[in-house]
XYZ file of N, CA and C in Angstrom:
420
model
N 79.134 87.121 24.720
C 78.023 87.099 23.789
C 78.154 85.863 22.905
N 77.124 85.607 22.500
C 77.365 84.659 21.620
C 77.077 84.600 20.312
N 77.674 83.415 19.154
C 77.579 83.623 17.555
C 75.996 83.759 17.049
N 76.374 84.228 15.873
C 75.329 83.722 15.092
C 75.678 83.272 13.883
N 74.641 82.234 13.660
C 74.812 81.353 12.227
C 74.247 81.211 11.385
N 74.219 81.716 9.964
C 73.301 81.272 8.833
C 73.288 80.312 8.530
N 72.039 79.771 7.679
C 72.114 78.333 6.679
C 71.913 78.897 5.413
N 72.621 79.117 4.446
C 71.655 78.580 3.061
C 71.419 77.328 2.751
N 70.439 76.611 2.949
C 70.060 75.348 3.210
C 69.753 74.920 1.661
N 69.992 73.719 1.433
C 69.672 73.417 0.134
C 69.498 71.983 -0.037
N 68.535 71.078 -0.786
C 68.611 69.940 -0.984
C 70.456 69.122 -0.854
N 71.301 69.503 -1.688
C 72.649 68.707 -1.765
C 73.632 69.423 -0.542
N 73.295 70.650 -0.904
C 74.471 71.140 -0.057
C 73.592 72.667 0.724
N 74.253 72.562 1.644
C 74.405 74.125 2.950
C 75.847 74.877 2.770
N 74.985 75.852 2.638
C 76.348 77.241 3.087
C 76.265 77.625 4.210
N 77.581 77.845 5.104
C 77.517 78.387 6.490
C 78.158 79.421 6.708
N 77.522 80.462 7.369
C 78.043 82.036 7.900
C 78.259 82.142 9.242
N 79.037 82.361 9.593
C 78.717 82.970 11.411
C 79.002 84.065 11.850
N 79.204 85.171 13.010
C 79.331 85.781 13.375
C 80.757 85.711 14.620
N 81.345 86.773 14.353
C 82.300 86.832 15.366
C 81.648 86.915 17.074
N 82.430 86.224 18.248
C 81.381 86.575 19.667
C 80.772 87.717 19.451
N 81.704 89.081 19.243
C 80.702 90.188 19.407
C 79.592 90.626 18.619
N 79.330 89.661 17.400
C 78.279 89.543 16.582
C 78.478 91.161 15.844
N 79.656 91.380 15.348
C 80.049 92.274 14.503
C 80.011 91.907 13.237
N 81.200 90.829 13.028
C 81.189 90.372 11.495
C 80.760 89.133 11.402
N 80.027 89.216 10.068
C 79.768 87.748 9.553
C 81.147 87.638 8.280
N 80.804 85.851 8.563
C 82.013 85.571 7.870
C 81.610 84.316 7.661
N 82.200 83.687 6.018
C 81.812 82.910 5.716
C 82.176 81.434 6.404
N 81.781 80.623 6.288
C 82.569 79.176 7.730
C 82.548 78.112 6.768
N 81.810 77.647 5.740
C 81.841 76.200 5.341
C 80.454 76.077 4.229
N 80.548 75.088 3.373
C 80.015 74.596 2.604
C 79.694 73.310 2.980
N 78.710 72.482 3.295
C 78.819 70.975 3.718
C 77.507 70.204 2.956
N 77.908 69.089 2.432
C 76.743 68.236 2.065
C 75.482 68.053 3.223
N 74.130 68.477 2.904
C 72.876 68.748 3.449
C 73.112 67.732 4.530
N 73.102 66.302 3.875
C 72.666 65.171 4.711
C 73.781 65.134 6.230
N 75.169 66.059 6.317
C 76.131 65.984 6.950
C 75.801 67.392 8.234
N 74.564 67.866 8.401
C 74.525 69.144 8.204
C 74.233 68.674 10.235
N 73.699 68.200 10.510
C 73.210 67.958 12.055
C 74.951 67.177 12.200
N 75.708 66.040 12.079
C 76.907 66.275 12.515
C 77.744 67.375 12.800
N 77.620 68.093 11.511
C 78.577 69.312 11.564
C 77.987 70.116 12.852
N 76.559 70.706 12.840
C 76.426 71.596 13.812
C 76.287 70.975 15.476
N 76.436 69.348 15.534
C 76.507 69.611 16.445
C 78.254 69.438 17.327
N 79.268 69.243 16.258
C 80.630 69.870 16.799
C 80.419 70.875 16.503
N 80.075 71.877 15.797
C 80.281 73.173 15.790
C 79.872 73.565 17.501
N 78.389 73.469 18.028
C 77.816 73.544 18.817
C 78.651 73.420 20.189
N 79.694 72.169 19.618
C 80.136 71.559 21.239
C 81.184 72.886 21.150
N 82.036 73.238 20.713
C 82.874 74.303 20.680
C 82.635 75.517 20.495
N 81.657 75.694 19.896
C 81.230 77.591 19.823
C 79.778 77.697 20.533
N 79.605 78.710 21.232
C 78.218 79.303 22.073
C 77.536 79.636 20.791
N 76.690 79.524 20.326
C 75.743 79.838 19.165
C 74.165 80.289 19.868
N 73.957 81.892 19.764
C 72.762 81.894 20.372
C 71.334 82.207 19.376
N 72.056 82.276 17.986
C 70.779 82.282 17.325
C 71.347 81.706 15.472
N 70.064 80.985 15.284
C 70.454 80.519 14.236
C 69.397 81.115 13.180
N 69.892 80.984 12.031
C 69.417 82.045 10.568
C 69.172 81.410 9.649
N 67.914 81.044 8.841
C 67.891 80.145 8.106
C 67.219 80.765 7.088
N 67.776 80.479 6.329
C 67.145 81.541 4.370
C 66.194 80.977 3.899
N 65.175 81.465 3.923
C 63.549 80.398 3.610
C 62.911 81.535 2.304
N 63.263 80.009 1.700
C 62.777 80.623 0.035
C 61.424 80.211 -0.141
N 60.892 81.586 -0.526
C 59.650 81.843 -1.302
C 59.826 82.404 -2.869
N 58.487 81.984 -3.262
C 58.216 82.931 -4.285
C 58.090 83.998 -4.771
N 57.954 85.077 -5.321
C 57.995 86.255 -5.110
C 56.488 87.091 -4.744
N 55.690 86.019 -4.785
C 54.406 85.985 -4.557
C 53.565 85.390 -3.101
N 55.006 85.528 -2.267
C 54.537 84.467 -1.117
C 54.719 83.328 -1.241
N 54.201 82.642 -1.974
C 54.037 81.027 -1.902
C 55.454 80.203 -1.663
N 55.313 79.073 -1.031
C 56.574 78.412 -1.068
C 56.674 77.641 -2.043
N 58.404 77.100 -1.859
C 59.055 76.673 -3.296
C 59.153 75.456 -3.198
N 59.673 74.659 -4.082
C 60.131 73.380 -3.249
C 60.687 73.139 -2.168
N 61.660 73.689 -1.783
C 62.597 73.637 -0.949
C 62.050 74.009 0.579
N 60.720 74.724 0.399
C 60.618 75.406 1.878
C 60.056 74.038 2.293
N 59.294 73.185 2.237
C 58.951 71.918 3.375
C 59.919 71.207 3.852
N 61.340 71.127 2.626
C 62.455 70.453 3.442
C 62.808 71.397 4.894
N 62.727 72.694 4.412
C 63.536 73.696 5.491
C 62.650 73.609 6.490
N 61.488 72.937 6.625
C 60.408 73.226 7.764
C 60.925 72.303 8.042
N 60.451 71.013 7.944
C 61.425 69.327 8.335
C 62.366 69.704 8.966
N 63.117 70.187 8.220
C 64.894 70.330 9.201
C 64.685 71.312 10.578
N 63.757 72.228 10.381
C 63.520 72.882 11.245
C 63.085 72.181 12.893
N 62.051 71.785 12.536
C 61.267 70.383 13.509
C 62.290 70.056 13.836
N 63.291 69.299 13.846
C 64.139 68.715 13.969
C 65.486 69.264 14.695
N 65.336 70.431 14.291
C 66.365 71.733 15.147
C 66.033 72.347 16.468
N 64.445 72.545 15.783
C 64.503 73.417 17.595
C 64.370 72.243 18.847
N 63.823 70.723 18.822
C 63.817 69.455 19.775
C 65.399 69.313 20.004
N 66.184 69.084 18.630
C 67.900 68.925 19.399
C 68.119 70.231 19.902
N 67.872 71.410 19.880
C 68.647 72.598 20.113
C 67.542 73.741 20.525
N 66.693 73.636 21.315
C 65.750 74.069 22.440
C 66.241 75.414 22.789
N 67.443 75.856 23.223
C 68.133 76.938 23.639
C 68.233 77.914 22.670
N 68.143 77.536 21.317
C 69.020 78.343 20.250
C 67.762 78.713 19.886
N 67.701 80.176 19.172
C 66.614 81.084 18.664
C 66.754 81.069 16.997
N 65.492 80.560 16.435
C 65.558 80.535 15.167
C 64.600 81.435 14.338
N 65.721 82.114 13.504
C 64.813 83.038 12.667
C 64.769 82.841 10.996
N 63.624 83.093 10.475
C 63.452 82.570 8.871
C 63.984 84.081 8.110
N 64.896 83.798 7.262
C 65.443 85.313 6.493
C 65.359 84.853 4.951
N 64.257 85.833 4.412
C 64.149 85.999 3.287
C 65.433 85.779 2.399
N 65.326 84.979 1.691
C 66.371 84.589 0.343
C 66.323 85.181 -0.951
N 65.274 85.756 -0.962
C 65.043 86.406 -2.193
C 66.737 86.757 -3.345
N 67.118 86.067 -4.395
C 68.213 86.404 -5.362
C 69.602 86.563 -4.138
N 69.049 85.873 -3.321
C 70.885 85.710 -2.698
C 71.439 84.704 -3.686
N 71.713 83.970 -4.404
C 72.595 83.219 -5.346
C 72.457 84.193 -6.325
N 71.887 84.860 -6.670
C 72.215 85.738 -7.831
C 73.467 86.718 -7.050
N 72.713 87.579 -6.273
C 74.311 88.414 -5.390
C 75.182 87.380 -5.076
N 75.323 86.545 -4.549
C 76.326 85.931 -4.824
C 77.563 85.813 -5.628
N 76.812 85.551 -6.559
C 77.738 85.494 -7.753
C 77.907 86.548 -8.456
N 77.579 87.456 -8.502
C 77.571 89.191 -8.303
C 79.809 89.443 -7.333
N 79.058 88.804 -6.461
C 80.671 89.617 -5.477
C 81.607 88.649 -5.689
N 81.491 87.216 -6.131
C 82.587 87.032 -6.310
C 82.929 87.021 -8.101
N 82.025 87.443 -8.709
C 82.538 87.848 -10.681
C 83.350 89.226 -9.990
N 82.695 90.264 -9.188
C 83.612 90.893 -8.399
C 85.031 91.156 -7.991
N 84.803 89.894 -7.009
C 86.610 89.682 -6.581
C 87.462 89.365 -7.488
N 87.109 88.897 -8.646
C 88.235 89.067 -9.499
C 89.010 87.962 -9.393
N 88.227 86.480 -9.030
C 88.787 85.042 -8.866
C 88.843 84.674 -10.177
N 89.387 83.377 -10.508
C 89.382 82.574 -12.089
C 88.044 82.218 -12.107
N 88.056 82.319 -13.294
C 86.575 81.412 -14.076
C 86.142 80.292 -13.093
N 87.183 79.597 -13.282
C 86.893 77.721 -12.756
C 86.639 77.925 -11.301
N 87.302 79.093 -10.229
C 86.586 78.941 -9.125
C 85.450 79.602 -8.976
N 85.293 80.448 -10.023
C 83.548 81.103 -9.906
C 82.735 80.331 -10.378
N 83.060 78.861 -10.740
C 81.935 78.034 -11.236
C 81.521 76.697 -9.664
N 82.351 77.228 -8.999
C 82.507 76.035 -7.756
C 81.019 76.574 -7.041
N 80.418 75.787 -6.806
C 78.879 76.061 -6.401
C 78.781 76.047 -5.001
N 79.704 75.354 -4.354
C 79.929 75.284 -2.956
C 80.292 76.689 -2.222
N 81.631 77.690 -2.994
C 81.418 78.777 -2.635
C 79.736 79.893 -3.072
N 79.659 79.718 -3.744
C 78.001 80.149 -4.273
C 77.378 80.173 -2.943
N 77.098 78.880 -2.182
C 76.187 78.857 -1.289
C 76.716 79.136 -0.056
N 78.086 79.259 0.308
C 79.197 80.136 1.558
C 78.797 81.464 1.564
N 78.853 82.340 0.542
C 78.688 83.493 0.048
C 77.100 83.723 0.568
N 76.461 82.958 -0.163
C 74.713 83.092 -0.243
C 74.570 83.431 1.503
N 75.147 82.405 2.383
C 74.912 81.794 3.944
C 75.366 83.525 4.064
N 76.419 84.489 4.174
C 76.889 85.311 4.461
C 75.691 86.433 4.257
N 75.163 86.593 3.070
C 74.005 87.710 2.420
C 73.058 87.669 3.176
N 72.572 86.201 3.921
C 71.529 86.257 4.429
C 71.551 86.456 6.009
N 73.106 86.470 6.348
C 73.349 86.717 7.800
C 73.402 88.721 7.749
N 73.973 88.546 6.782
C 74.089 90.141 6.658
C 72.639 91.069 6.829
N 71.921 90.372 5.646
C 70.917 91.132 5.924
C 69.743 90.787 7.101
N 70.222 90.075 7.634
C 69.616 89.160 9.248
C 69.834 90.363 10.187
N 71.221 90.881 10.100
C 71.557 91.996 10.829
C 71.653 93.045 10.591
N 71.255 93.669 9.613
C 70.542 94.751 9.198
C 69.233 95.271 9.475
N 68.814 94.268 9.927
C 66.920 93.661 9.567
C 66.224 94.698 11.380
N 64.959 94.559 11.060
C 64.684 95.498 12.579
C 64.330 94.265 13.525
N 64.114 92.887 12.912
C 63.850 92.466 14.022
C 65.375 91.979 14.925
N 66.446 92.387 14.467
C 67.674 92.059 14.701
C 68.075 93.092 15.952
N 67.672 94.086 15.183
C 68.077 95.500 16.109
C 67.130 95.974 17.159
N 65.927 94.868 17.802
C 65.259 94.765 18.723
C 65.727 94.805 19.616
């Protein structure tokens, strides 16, 4: 079987989640500067089977998109021409950086690493894989 991978996609930086082969657990994988984000996945790619990818597409709470959603369409364009094979699905973001930072004030880390924003958006990538696979179109 193969992984699956979240993005919390973001202007500076991406959070990355994946899934174990048997697409049991998600688990957090990496934090990487945006612009680094097509290198990274495509070594990730050369070494792991990835059969569907997860991307957190922020809206408003009203529908409308945010800033951020035309970048995530752009990058998108751009994903399914390099990566044709791989199945892409849009997962609501709604206050994943708020839970976020919810589980790790949680874990009971220091101050100074609950201010590191890079885990913020590792964490975020995980919430939205989670609830990717929770979701009914998952369990189709």
């Amino acid at each position: 079987m193969s992984r699956i991978i979240a993005l919390d996609y973001g202007s500076k930086r991406t959070g990355i989640a994946v899934t174990d082969p048997l697409r049991i657990v998600p688990t957090g994988l990496d934090t990487i500067e945006t612009k680094n984000l097509f290198p990274f996945l495509n070594e990730y790619f050369s070494k792991e089977n990835v059969g569907i990818i997860v991307i957190g597409y922020p809206t408003h709470l009203d529908g409308n998109d945010t800033y951020l959603t035309k970048e995530i369409d752009e990058f998108l364009k751009i994903f399914v021409t390099k990566y044709p094979h791989i199945i892409v699905f849009k997962q609501s973001e709604w206050f994943t950086s708020k839970q976020a930072k919810a589980v790790i004030l949680q874990s009971g880390i220091s101050k100074s690493k609950r201010r590191d924003k890079s885990l913020i958006d590792k964490i975020s990538a995980v919430i939205i894989l989670e609830e990717f696979m929770q979701s009914k179109i998952y369990k189709i």
